Amino acid sequence: MTSKEISRLISETKTYNLHSHTEYCDGHAPMASIVEAAAKEGFRIWGITPHSPIPIESGCNMLRTDVGRYISRVGELQDKYGDELRLLTGMEVDFLGRDFGPHIDYFQTLPLDYRIGSVHFVPNQDGILIDCDGSAERFRKNLKAGYADDLRYVVEKYFEQVLTMQELGGFEILGHFDKIIGNACTVDPNLENEGWYESLIKEVIRGAADSGVIVEINTKAIESRGRFYPSEIWWPMLKECGVKIAVNSDCHSPELTNLGRNEALEKFSLLH
């Protein structure tokens, strides 16, 4: 599916979610349980998006040998639910650099409905990729040990990864594009007010508008961290630039299928 096709599909209903994780990566429940919860919640469109296989060690990403089984399992569950719930076979593809991301042939030739392009790993000053997602405590430890305590370097490098991923394309949805701020703001709470940071945000949003990709508003952290990704302060810019959005819960367990989505949908709709 193209970004336009996905946007048209979800424009017809608010009962969609295009970002979820199951036992095939770091999800906390079997796919059948997640899908059952989605159906009970009243969803009509549900996308499953395991973290892609990657060529470095990670406890969060699916194994390449499981990809075929994952795709088959989505098909089995679609047969079970029929017209009640449309399941989409997606994948959240990690961008690691110009040699590995949604744009490479492997991901382009998989029989997927769509790809979410996301950045979780940021190369340090020696080019070593470090996972900057996860807990704030782990981030601060990695910042000191892996990045010589240079917060601005990490943040700028993160957005360099996002911008390069946009340049190379190969994905339909841009995932939680400012997620680095969730951990970075625990080190510098004023970071989002910095002019250089705002310039990076603007560059990403302009790139999304120019390319036509869908920008995800990710609601996963609304209870745990009190924020959406991207931050609400950038939503007027998204709307002004005419960027297409998808509000996704990024759920990893059945009870969180719709976490924060209604609030985000209402807030975005009220923007002028």
XYZ file of N, CA and C in Angstrom:
816
model
N 0.837 -1.186 0.000
C 0.000 0.000 0.000
C 0.887 1.256 0.000
N 0.410 2.292 -0.637
C 1.122 3.562 -0.608
C 0.648 4.387 0.582
N 1.395 5.462 0.885
C 0.979 6.357 1.956
C -0.401 6.939 1.671
N -0.666 7.265 0.405
C -1.967 7.814 0.032
C -3.078 6.805 0.281
N -2.831 5.550 -0.055
C -3.840 4.509 0.142
C -4.122 4.284 1.627
N -3.064 4.287 2.428
C -3.241 4.116 3.874
C -3.998 5.304 4.449
N -3.609 6.501 4.046
C -4.268 7.710 4.537
C -5.748 7.705 4.189
N -6.063 7.283 2.980
C -7.461 7.211 2.549
C -8.217 6.167 3.371
N -7.567 5.053 3.658
C -8.196 3.980 4.417
C -8.540 4.432 5.837
N -7.607 5.088 6.500
C -7.853 5.467 7.896
C -8.666 6.755 8.013
N -8.830 7.472 6.904
C -9.656 8.679 6.947
C -11.132 8.337 7.111
N -11.467 7.101 6.841
C -12.861 6.666 6.894
C -13.302 6.238 8.291
N -12.358 6.112 9.225
C -12.689 5.650 10.564
C -11.614 6.078 11.551
N -12.011 6.251 12.807
C -11.052 6.494 13.880
C -10.661 5.194 14.563
N -11.323 4.114 14.201
C -11.072 2.828 14.849
C -9.985 2.065 14.096
N -8.808 2.654 14.086
C -7.644 2.033 13.454
C -6.450 2.158 14.395
N -5.494 1.309 14.200
C -4.187 1.443 14.843
C -3.186 0.730 13.947
N -2.126 1.431 13.603
C -1.179 0.890 12.629
C 0.190 0.562 13.232
N 0.246 0.458 14.563
C 1.534 0.212 15.212
C 1.296 -0.648 16.448
N 1.716 -1.911 16.384
C 1.571 -2.805 17.530
C 2.638 -3.891 17.474
N 2.910 -4.456 18.654
C 3.981 -5.453 18.775
C 3.481 -6.691 19.506
N 3.980 -7.838 19.099
C 3.547 -9.112 19.657
C 4.760 -9.941 20.052
N 4.540 -11.245 20.210
C 5.630 -12.123 20.637
C 6.742 -12.249 19.599
N 6.512 -11.754 18.394
C 7.548 -11.864 17.365
C 8.688 -10.863 17.578
N 8.503 -9.913 18.511
C 9.624 -9.032 18.869
C 9.571 -8.804 20.378
N 9.341 -7.564 20.824
C 9.346 -7.275 22.257
C 7.947 -7.091 22.827
N 6.927 -7.554 22.107
C 5.572 -7.498 22.633
C 5.412 -8.413 23.833
N 4.394 -8.139 24.654
C 4.212 -8.879 25.898
C 3.065 -9.875 25.836
N 2.569 -10.161 24.634
C 1.466 -11.111 24.498
C 1.481 -11.700 23.093
N 0.882 -12.883 22.929
C 0.791 -13.470 21.587
C -0.056 -12.598 20.668
N 0.199 -12.706 19.385
C -0.545 -11.931 18.402
C -2.039 -12.169 18.534
N -2.439 -13.403 18.775
C -3.864 -13.714 18.883
C -4.523 -12.925 20.010
N -3.819 -12.736 21.121
C -4.366 -11.997 22.255
C -4.488 -10.512 21.947
N -3.486 -9.972 21.274
C -3.518 -8.558 20.893
C -4.680 -8.309 19.931
N -4.824 -9.167 18.942
C -5.871 -8.992 17.934
C -7.249 -9.177 18.563
N -7.388 -10.143 19.453
C -8.662 -10.347 20.137
C -9.057 -9.094 20.933
N -8.081 -8.501 21.632
C -8.350 -7.290 22.405
C -8.745 -6.138 21.488
N -8.080 -6.032 20.344
C -8.404 -4.975 19.382
C -9.830 -5.127 18.873
N -10.226 -6.340 18.569
C -11.588 -6.586 18.083
C -12.610 -6.237 19.160
N -12.356 -6.625 20.400
C -13.268 -6.316 21.498
C -13.366 -4.817 21.747
N -12.261 -4.106 21.501
C -12.228 -2.647 21.688
C -12.993 -1.923 20.585
N -13.320 -2.645 19.520
C -14.092 -2.057 18.434
C -13.273 -1.547 17.269
N -12.006 -1.929 17.211
C -11.176 -1.523 16.074
C -11.664 -2.206 14.802
N -11.552 -1.502 13.700
C -11.907 -2.046 12.397
C -10.670 -2.310 11.533
N -9.579 -1.595 11.825
C -8.327 -1.757 11.082
C -7.206 -1.874 12.104
N -6.413 -2.914 11.980
C -5.347 -3.135 12.964
C -4.070 -3.569 12.237
N -3.022 -2.815 12.444
C -1.732 -3.140 11.833
C -0.772 -3.737 12.847
N -0.078 -4.771 12.442
C 0.901 -5.431 13.310
C 2.288 -5.124 12.750
N 3.189 -4.663 13.617
C 4.461 -4.118 13.124
C 5.638 -4.545 13.991
N 6.071 -5.789 13.892
C 7.235 -6.208 14.679
C 8.466 -5.389 14.321
N 9.318 -5.200 15.329
C 10.606 -4.573 15.051
C 11.373 -5.469 14.087
N 11.896 -4.879 13.051
C 12.518 -5.646 11.977
C 13.761 -6.393 12.435
N 14.111 -7.440 11.702
C 15.434 -8.039 11.912
C 16.506 -6.988 11.641
N 17.563 -7.030 12.407
C 18.696 -6.119 12.190
C 19.990 -6.909 12.310
N 21.081 -6.400 11.721
C 22.338 -7.151 11.702
C 23.203 -6.948 12.937
N 22.623 -6.392 14.011
C 23.358 -6.243 15.259
C 22.535 -6.871 16.371
N 23.170 -7.130 17.504
C 22.479 -7.794 18.604
C 21.414 -6.886 19.206
N 20.224 -7.440 19.408
C 19.135 -6.685 20.016
C 18.118 -7.645 20.595
N 17.696 -7.376 21.813
C 16.678 -8.205 22.434
C 15.270 -7.794 22.061
N 15.142 -6.695 21.312
C 13.815 -6.170 20.967
C 13.376 -6.534 19.554
N 14.299 -6.892 18.699
C 13.986 -7.097 17.282
C 13.702 -8.556 16.965
N 12.852 -8.763 15.963
C 12.511 -10.119 15.565
C 13.678 -10.777 14.833
N 13.666 -12.090 14.805
C 14.675 -12.839 14.074
C 14.275 -12.925 12.603
N 15.253 -12.894 11.743
C 14.963 -12.994 10.305
C 14.286 -14.320 9.977
N 14.629 -15.359 10.730
C 14.048 -16.675 10.471
C 12.568 -16.739 10.863
N 12.083 -15.742 11.606
C 10.682 -15.731 12.027
C 9.779 -14.917 11.097
N 10.360 -14.249 10.124
C 9.568 -13.348 9.290
C 8.473 -14.092 8.539
N 8.806 -15.213 7.942
C 7.811 -15.977 7.191
C 6.677 -16.452 8.074
N 7.018 -16.934 9.275
C 5.988 -17.397 10.211
C 5.102 -16.231 10.654
N 5.713 -15.082 10.863
C 4.939 -13.906 11.246
C 3.901 -13.561 10.178
N 4.329 -13.504 8.935
C 3.416 -13.138 7.842
C 2.288 -14.166 7.716
N 2.629 -15.440 7.853
C 1.608 -16.489 7.779
C 0.608 -16.376 8.921
N 1.097 -16.014 10.114
C 0.214 -15.918 11.272
C -0.807 -14.795 11.113
N -0.379 -13.674 10.530
C -1.335 -12.595 10.263
C -2.435 -13.100 9.341
N -2.062 -13.845 8.320
C -3.044 -14.389 7.387
C -4.026 -15.331 8.068
N -3.537 -16.172 8.982
C -4.408 -17.092 9.706
C -5.440 -16.334 10.545
N -4.989 -15.277 11.224
C -5.900 -14.503 12.061
C -6.882 -13.695 11.216
N -6.443 -13.246 10.046
C -7.373 -12.542 9.164
C -8.492 -13.469 8.724
N -8.168 -14.712 8.442
C -9.195 -15.690 8.076
C -10.195 -15.878 9.220
N -9.710 -15.830 10.439
C -10.572 -16.024 11.603
C -11.535 -14.852 11.791
N -11.052 -13.630 11.608
C -11.871 -12.456 11.911
C -12.654 -11.935 10.711
N -12.252 -12.317 9.522
C -13.010 -11.945 8.331
C -13.270 -10.464 8.215
N -14.524 -10.094 7.960
C -14.880 -8.689 7.757
C -14.957 -7.897 9.057
N -14.910 -8.592 10.185
C -15.026 -7.897 11.479
C -13.835 -6.974 11.723
N -12.658 -7.405 11.315
C -11.430 -6.654 11.582
C -10.453 -6.870 10.438
N -10.031 -5.790 9.825
C -9.047 -5.899 8.757
C -7.652 -5.824 9.353
N -6.882 -6.876 9.160
C -5.511 -6.915 9.660
C -4.542 -6.528 8.550
N -3.571 -5.700 8.896
C -2.544 -5.278 7.954
C -1.189 -5.805 8.420
N -0.443 -6.337 7.473
C 0.873 -6.900 7.766
C 1.919 -5.810 7.592
N 2.395 -5.282 8.697
C 3.391 -4.220 8.646
C 4.699 -4.640 9.275
N 5.621 -3.713 9.334
C 6.889 -3.941 10.017
C 7.471 -2.589 10.385
N 7.958 -2.483 11.617
C 8.678 -1.280 12.031
C 10.155 -1.520 11.747
N 10.647 -0.861 10.720
C 12.005 -1.129 10.239
C 12.973 -0.127 10.854
N 13.981 -0.660 11.513
C 15.021 0.187 12.098
C 15.941 0.739 11.028
N 16.181 2.035 11.095
C 17.171 2.644 10.214
C 18.493 2.706 10.964
N 19.505 2.037 10.421
C 20.829 2.012 11.048
C 21.854 2.839 10.288
N 21.528 3.248 9.083
C 22.457 4.008 8.259
C 22.152 3.779 6.788
N 22.939 4.335 5.937
C 22.673 4.248 4.499
C 22.674 2.816 3.968
N 23.323 1.904 4.691
C 23.394 0.520 4.229
C 22.283 -0.362 4.792
N 21.493 0.185 5.746
C 20.451 -0.650 6.345
C 19.294 0.207 6.819
N 18.131 -0.054 6.215
C 16.929 0.678 6.572
C 15.771 0.218 5.710
N 14.634 0.886 5.794
C 13.460 0.478 5.015
C 13.697 0.447 3.517
N 14.690 1.205 3.046
C 14.920 1.344 1.608
C 15.614 0.149 0.972
N 16.238 -0.725 1.758
C 17.038 -1.793 1.146
C 16.130 -2.848 0.514
N 16.683 -3.595 -0.427
C 15.898 -4.552 -1.206
C 15.168 -5.564 -0.332
N 15.805 -6.005 0.752
C 15.185 -7.038 1.586
C 13.803 -6.603 2.059
N 13.690 -5.403 2.596
C 12.404 -4.939 3.120
C 11.444 -4.542 2.004
N 11.981 -4.089 0.890
C 11.121 -3.701 -0.226
C 10.474 -4.896 -0.902
N 11.089 -6.065 -0.801
C 10.555 -7.246 -1.480
C 9.732 -8.153 -0.568
N 9.696 -7.852 0.733
C 8.833 -8.635 1.623
C 7.370 -8.336 1.306
N 6.488 -9.319 1.426
C 5.061 -9.099 1.138
C 4.358 -8.391 2.303
N 4.703 -7.126 2.498
C 4.143 -6.316 3.575
C 3.126 -5.331 3.017
N 2.146 -4.963 3.835
C 1.211 -3.913 3.446
C 1.852 -2.535 3.575
N 2.741 -2.389 4.550
C 3.396 -1.096 4.751
C 4.584 -1.265 5.704
N 5.408 -0.240 5.740
C 6.568 -0.195 6.616
C 6.539 1.103 7.431
N 6.849 1.000 8.706
C 7.105 2.175 9.536
C 8.617 2.356 9.599
N 9.088 3.546 9.261
C 10.509 3.840 9.376
C 10.791 4.496 10.711
N 11.664 3.899 11.517
C 11.943 4.416 12.856
C 13.440 4.394 13.150
N 13.834 5.282 14.051
C 15.214 5.328 14.533
C 15.209 5.029 16.026
N 15.978 4.037 16.416
C 16.203 3.718 17.826
C 17.693 3.715 18.157
N 18.521 3.411 17.159
C 19.960 3.278 17.368
C 20.688 4.503 16.800
N 21.606 5.046 17.596
C 22.348 6.242 17.200
C 23.837 5.940 17.280
N 24.582 6.134 16.192
C 26.024 5.872 16.237
C 26.751 6.878 17.129
N 27.702 6.393 17.907
C 28.490 7.314 18.726
C 29.646 7.898 17.918
N 30.531 8.603 18.577
C 31.615 9.285 17.880
C 32.565 8.318 17.177
N 32.531 7.036 17.575
C 33.364 6.017 16.925
C 32.565 5.174 15.927
N 31.316 5.570 15.689
C 30.493 4.847 14.730
C 29.810 3.617 15.289
N 29.887 3.410 16.600
C 29.250 2.252 17.222
C 27.786 2.579 17.491
N 26.880 1.729 17.022
C 25.453 1.945 17.203
C 25.030 1.586 18.621
N 24.327 2.513 19.265
C 23.850 2.317 20.634
C 22.350 2.566 20.655
N 21.617 1.693 21.329
C 20.167 1.839 21.451
C 19.864 2.981 22.417
N 19.221 4.029 21.908
C 18.889 5.195 22.733
C 17.445 5.179 23.195
N 16.749 4.095 22.963
C 15.382 3.928 23.428
C 15.429 3.324 24.829
N 14.296 2.934 25.353
C 14.279 2.294 26.656
C 14.260 3.282 27.803
N 14.738 2.846 28.949
C 14.621 3.650 30.164
C 15.539 4.859 30.137
N 15.128 5.890 30.876
C 15.947 7.090 30.995
C 17.247 6.786 31.726
N 17.184 5.884 32.690
C 18.388 5.518 33.438
C 19.428 4.891 32.513
N 18.984 3.983 31.657
C 19.918 3.363 30.714
C 20.465 4.389 29.740
N 19.600 5.307 29.284
C 20.050 6.350 28.368
C 21.157 7.190 28.999
N 20.977 7.581 30.251
C 21.981 8.422 30.908
C 23.299 7.670 31.080
N 23.213 6.375 31.361
C 24.436 5.570 31.462
C 25.143 5.491 30.109
N 24.354 5.248 29.049
C 24.949 5.173 27.707
C 25.508 6.523 27.266
N 24.822 7.589 27.666
C 25.294 8.929 27.312
C 26.689 9.163 27.871
N 26.886 8.775 29.099
C 28.185 8.977 29.744
C 29.253 8.025 29.204
N 28.899 6.745 29.120
C 29.886 5.742 28.729
C 30.112 5.666 27.229
N 29.054 5.930 26.443
C 29.151 5.727 25.000
C 29.311 6.973 24.169
N 28.866 8.125 24.705
C 28.877 9.361 23.923
C 29.654 10.491 24.590
N 30.488 10.138 25.574
C 31.309 11.130 26.276
C 30.465 12.263 26.860
N 29.241 11.928 27.273
C 28.326 12.888 27.912
C 27.945 14.062 27.018
N 27.990 13.856 25.720
C 27.693 14.940 24.773
C 26.247 14.792 24.297
N 25.325 15.406 25.030
C 23.903 15.265 24.722
C 23.559 15.856 23.365
N 24.106 17.023 23.069
C 23.774 17.637 21.782
C 24.223 16.750 20.627
N 25.377 16.116 20.764
C 25.837 15.206 19.715
C 24.805 14.107 19.478
N 24.327 13.476 20.566
C 23.386 12.365 20.429
C 22.108 12.818 19.740
N 21.579 13.967 20.186
C 20.315 14.448 19.637
C 20.471 14.825 18.167
N 21.527 15.538 17.842
C 21.745 15.922 16.440
C 21.983 14.695 15.577
N 22.702 13.713 16.098
C 22.970 12.496 15.327
C 21.683 11.701 15.126
N 20.831 11.679 16.147
C 19.533 11.016 16.014
C 18.752 11.628 14.853
N 18.654 12.951 14.831
C 17.886 13.591 13.767
C 18.589 13.484 12.418
N 19.891 13.380 12.421
C 20.592 13.117 11.162
C 20.164 11.763 10.611
N 19.984 10.781 11.484
C 19.499 9.471 11.063
C 18.084 9.573 10.497
N 17.218 10.325 11.194
C 15.845 10.487 10.726
C 15.816 11.154 9.352
N 16.603 12.202 9.194
C 16.609 12.943 7.932
C 17.192 12.118 6.793
N 18.212 11.335 7.080
C 18.784 10.470 6.050
C 17.795 9.379 5.666
N 17.088 8.846 6.646
C 16.049 7.854 6.360
C 14.979 8.453 5.459
N 14.580 9.694 5.729
C 13.599 10.365 4.867
C 14.140 10.523 3.451
N 15.392 10.867 3.344
C 16.011 11.049 2.021
C 15.975 9.758 1.216
N 16.235 8.628 1.875
C 16.328 7.346 1.176
C 14.964 6.690 0.967
N 13.980 7.046 1.815
C 12.609 6.566 1.624
C 12.436 5.081 1.873
N 11.411 4.522 1.212
C 11.125 3.103 1.351
C 10.149 2.762 2.461
N 9.518 3.775 3.062
C 8.542 3.519 4.116
C 7.334 4.416 3.899
N 6.228 4.016 4.482
C 4.967 4.738 4.307
C 4.605 5.590 5.523
N 5.098 5.209 6.694
C 4.798 5.922 7.940
C 6.101 6.249 8.656
N 6.226 7.504 9.082
C 7.386 7.927 9.862
C 7.060 7.745 11.338
N 7.786 6.847 11.998
C 7.477 6.507 13.382
C 8.086 7.461 14.391
N 7.296 7.845 15.400
C 7.717 8.641 16.572
C 9.015 9.439 16.329
N 8.944 10.422 15.427
C 10.179 10.999 14.895
C 10.989 11.813 15.899
N 10.413 12.219 17.042
C 11.204 12.944 18.041
C 11.373 12.134 19.324
N 11.328 10.818 19.227
C 11.317 9.999 20.440
C 12.559 10.198 21.305
N 13.628 10.637 20.730
C 14.854 10.879 21.495
C 14.612 11.861 22.640
N 13.637 12.760 22.467
C 13.407 13.782 23.479
C 12.908 13.173 24.786
N 12.234 12.030 24.707
C 11.724 11.395 25.913
C 12.820 11.127 26.928
N 13.979 10.679 26.449
C 15.119 10.449 27.335
C 16.008 11.685 27.461
N 16.180 12.402 26.360
C 17.092 13.556 26.386
C 16.606 14.643 27.341
N 15.290 14.816 27.465
C 14.773 15.876 28.335
C 14.977 15.560 29.807
N 15.280 14.308 30.136
C 15.595 13.996 31.535
C 16.997 14.484 31.895
N 17.805 14.751 30.884
C 19.138 15.317 31.095
C 19.088 16.837 30.994
N 18.344 17.332 30.001
C 18.188 18.785 29.809
C 16.708 19.084 29.570
N 15.976 19.449 30.630
C 14.538 19.710 30.497
C 14.207 20.881 29.577
N 15.173 21.718 29.270
C 14.933 22.899 28.422
C 15.220 22.632 26.955
N 15.551 21.408 26.620
C 16.049 21.104 25.275
C 15.086 21.488 24.157
N 13.787 21.254 24.361
C 12.818 21.540 23.304
C 12.675 23.030 23.017
N 13.189 23.866 23.898
C 13.121 25.318 23.688
C 14.331 25.871 22.970
N 15.303 25.035 22.707
C 16.527 25.481 22.027
C 16.247 25.709 20.543
N 16.790 26.780 20.000
C 16.578 27.105 18.594
C 17.098 26.042 17.655
N 18.248 25.477 17.958
C 18.824 24.460 17.077
C 17.952 23.200 17.054
N 17.322 22.900 18.208
C 16.446 21.730 18.258
C 15.200 21.970 17.421
N 14.610 23.135 17.546
C 13.420 23.459 16.759
C 13.719 23.411 15.270
N 14.911 23.831 14.890
C 15.291 23.791 13.467
C 15.305 22.358 12.943
N 15.768 21.429 13.765
C 15.776 20.021 13.357
C 14.362 19.487 13.190
N 13.472 19.852 14.110
C 12.080 19.434 14.020
C 11.449 19.967 12.736
N 11.684 21.240 12.455
C 11.119 21.852 11.250
C 11.607 21.141 9.994
N 12.874 20.764 9.994
C 13.435 20.097 8.814
C 12.758 18.741 8.582
N 12.493 18.011 9.665
C 11.823 16.715 9.542
C 10.401 16.902 9.024
N 9.689 17.872 9.578
C 8.301 18.092 9.170
C 8.220 18.543 7.714
N 9.110 19.421 7.311
C 9.127 19.845 5.895
C 9.412 18.654 4.992
N 10.325 17.794 5.420
C 10.643 16.609 4.628
C 9.453 15.679 4.492
N 8.699 15.529 5.571
C 7.504 14.685 5.524
C 6.455 15.272 4.594
N 6.290 16.593 4.665
C 5.311 17.255 3.796
C 5.695 17.094 2.331
N 6.975 17.231 2.035
C 7.446 17.135 0.649
C 7.324 15.721 0.100
N 7.580 14.723 0.947
C 7.585 13.327 0.480
C 6.196 12.705 0.475
N 5.291 13.243 1.278
C 3.945 12.679 1.344
C 3.796 11.499 2.283
N 4.833 11.178 3.071
C 4.695 10.080 4.021
C 3.744 10.487 5.144
N 3.178 9.499 5.795
C 2.326 9.727 6.954
C 3.206 9.884 8.181
N 2.916 10.868 8.999
C 3.628 11.046 10.263
C 2.794 10.447 11.386
N 3.416 9.595 12.148
C 2.741 8.978 13.279
C 2.715 9.919 14.473
N 1.534 10.020 15.106
C 1.442 10.542 16.465
C 1.344 9.324 17.365
N 2.396 9.088 18.123
C 2.535 7.878 18.924
C 2.091 8.176 20.362
N 1.123 7.405 20.842
C 0.512 7.693 22.144
C 1.003 6.788 23.272
N 1.963 5.957 22.998
C 2.392 4.930 23.963
C 2.813 5.498 25.317
N 3.470 6.667 25.316
C 4.081 7.186 26.549
C 3.220 8.205 27.277
N 1.954 8.346 26.912
C 1.137 9.404 27.509
C 0.940 9.188 29.011
N 0.832 7.954 29.456
C 0.682 7.718 30.893
C 2.027 7.614 31.595
N 2.984 6.948 30.997
C 4.270 6.718 31.655
C 5.154 7.966 31.678
N 5.049 8.802 30.625
C 5.920 9.984 30.556
C 5.159 11.283 30.321
N 3.858 11.177 30.170
C 3.050 12.374 30.012
C 3.273 13.113 28.718
N 3.617 12.384 27.650
C 3.865 13.040 26.362
C 3.518 12.132 25.199
N 3.246 12.788 24.085
C 3.096 12.102 22.809
C 4.380 12.296 22.010
N 4.557 11.457 20.984
C 5.654 11.634 20.016
C 5.059 11.744 18.621
N 5.235 12.854 17.913
C 5.957 14.046 18.350
C 5.194 14.816 19.416
N 5.946 15.657 20.115
C 5.378 16.490 21.156
C 4.240 17.353 20.605
N 3.254 17.633 21.451
C 2.106 18.443 21.041
C 2.504 19.833 20.544
N 3.638 20.335 20.994
C 4.026 21.692 20.580
C 4.313 21.767 19.091
N 4.547 20.612 18.464
C 4.844 20.606 17.021
C 3.613 20.267 16.181
N 2.502 19.939 16.800
C 1.313 19.553 16.026
C 0.780 20.679 15.146
N 0.741 21.939 15.628
C 0.269 23.007 14.731
C 1.110 23.112 13.465
N 2.407 22.847 13.589
C 3.288 22.888 12.423
C 2.942 21.759 11.452
N 2.650 20.580 11.996
C 2.231 19.454 11.156
C 0.979 19.812 10.373
N 0.004 20.398 11.071
C -1.255 20.749 10.431
C -1.050 21.847 9.396
N -0.255 22.854 9.745
C -0.007 23.968 8.832
C 0.664 23.496 7.547
N 1.530 22.513 7.665
C 2.255 21.997 6.501
C 1.444 20.961 5.720
N 0.261 20.631 6.221
C -0.587 19.672 5.520
C -0.094 18.244 5.590
N 0.649 17.924 6.637
C 1.186 16.572 6.780
C 0.068 15.602 7.151
N 0.051 14.452 6.498
C -0.909 13.407 6.835
C -0.459 12.712 8.116
N -1.395 12.431 9.020
C -1.027 11.802 10.281
C -1.793 10.507 10.491
N -1.225 9.660 11.365
C -1.900 8.462 11.871
C -1.649 8.416 13.367
N -2.698 8.276 14.146
C -2.574 8.219 15.606
C -2.503 6.753 16.023
N -1.346 6.349 16.527
C -1.084 4.943 16.830
C -0.723 4.737 18.299
N -1.186 3.635 18.868
C -0.916 3.384 20.280
C 0.410 2.667 20.526
N 1.021 2.097 19.478
C 2.293 1.388 19.659
C 2.187 0.390 20.811
N 1.079 -0.334 20.860
C 0.819 -1.177 22.029
C 1.665 -2.446 21.994
N 2.065 -2.869 23.198
C 2.836 -4.090 23.366
C 2.070 -5.135 24.185
N 0.861 -4.779 24.649
C 0.054 -5.710 25.434
C -1.426 -5.419 25.205
N -2.291 -6.414 25.414
C -3.703 -6.285 25.037
C -4.442 -5.143 25.709
N -4.123 -4.829 26.951
C -4.867 -3.798 27.676
C -4.530 -2.381 27.213
N -3.537 -2.243 26.335
C -3.106 -0.915 25.908
C -3.431 -0.626 24.441
N -4.375 -1.368 23.875
C -4.642 -1.222 22.447
C -5.026 0.201 22.053
N -5.757 0.887 22.927
C -6.281 2.205 22.554
C -5.739 3.323 23.446
N -4.661 3.044 24.163
C -4.131 4.008 25.126
C -3.805 5.356 24.473
N -4.460 6.416 24.936
C -4.145 7.771 24.513
C -4.645 8.187 23.151
N -5.206 7.268 22.394
C -5.575 7.599 21.021
C -6.737 8.592 20.943
N -7.760 8.355 21.746
C -8.917 9.251 21.680
C -8.544 10.676 22.069
N -7.706 10.804 23.089
C -7.242 12.129 23.514
C -6.457 12.815 22.401
N -5.547 12.078 21.770
C -4.734 12.664 20.706
C -5.576 13.033 19.493
N -6.502 12.161 19.119
C -7.374 12.443 17.977
C -8.200 13.705 18.213
N -8.722 13.846 19.427
C -9.537 15.021 19.738
C -8.685 16.294 19.729
N -7.517 16.234 20.344
C -6.662 17.418 20.407
C -6.210 17.860 19.019
N -5.867 16.894 18.180
C -5.405 17.252 16.838
C -6.559 17.846 16.025
N -7.755 17.317 16.200
C -8.903 17.795 15.432
C -9.275 19.222 15.814
N -8.928 19.646 17.018
C -9.282 20.981 17.493
C -8.296 22.055 17.038
N -7.184 21.645 16.448
C -6.194 22.619 15.973
C -6.737 23.377 14.772
N -6.407 24.645 14.702
C -6.866 25.468 13.565
C -5.720 25.704 12.581
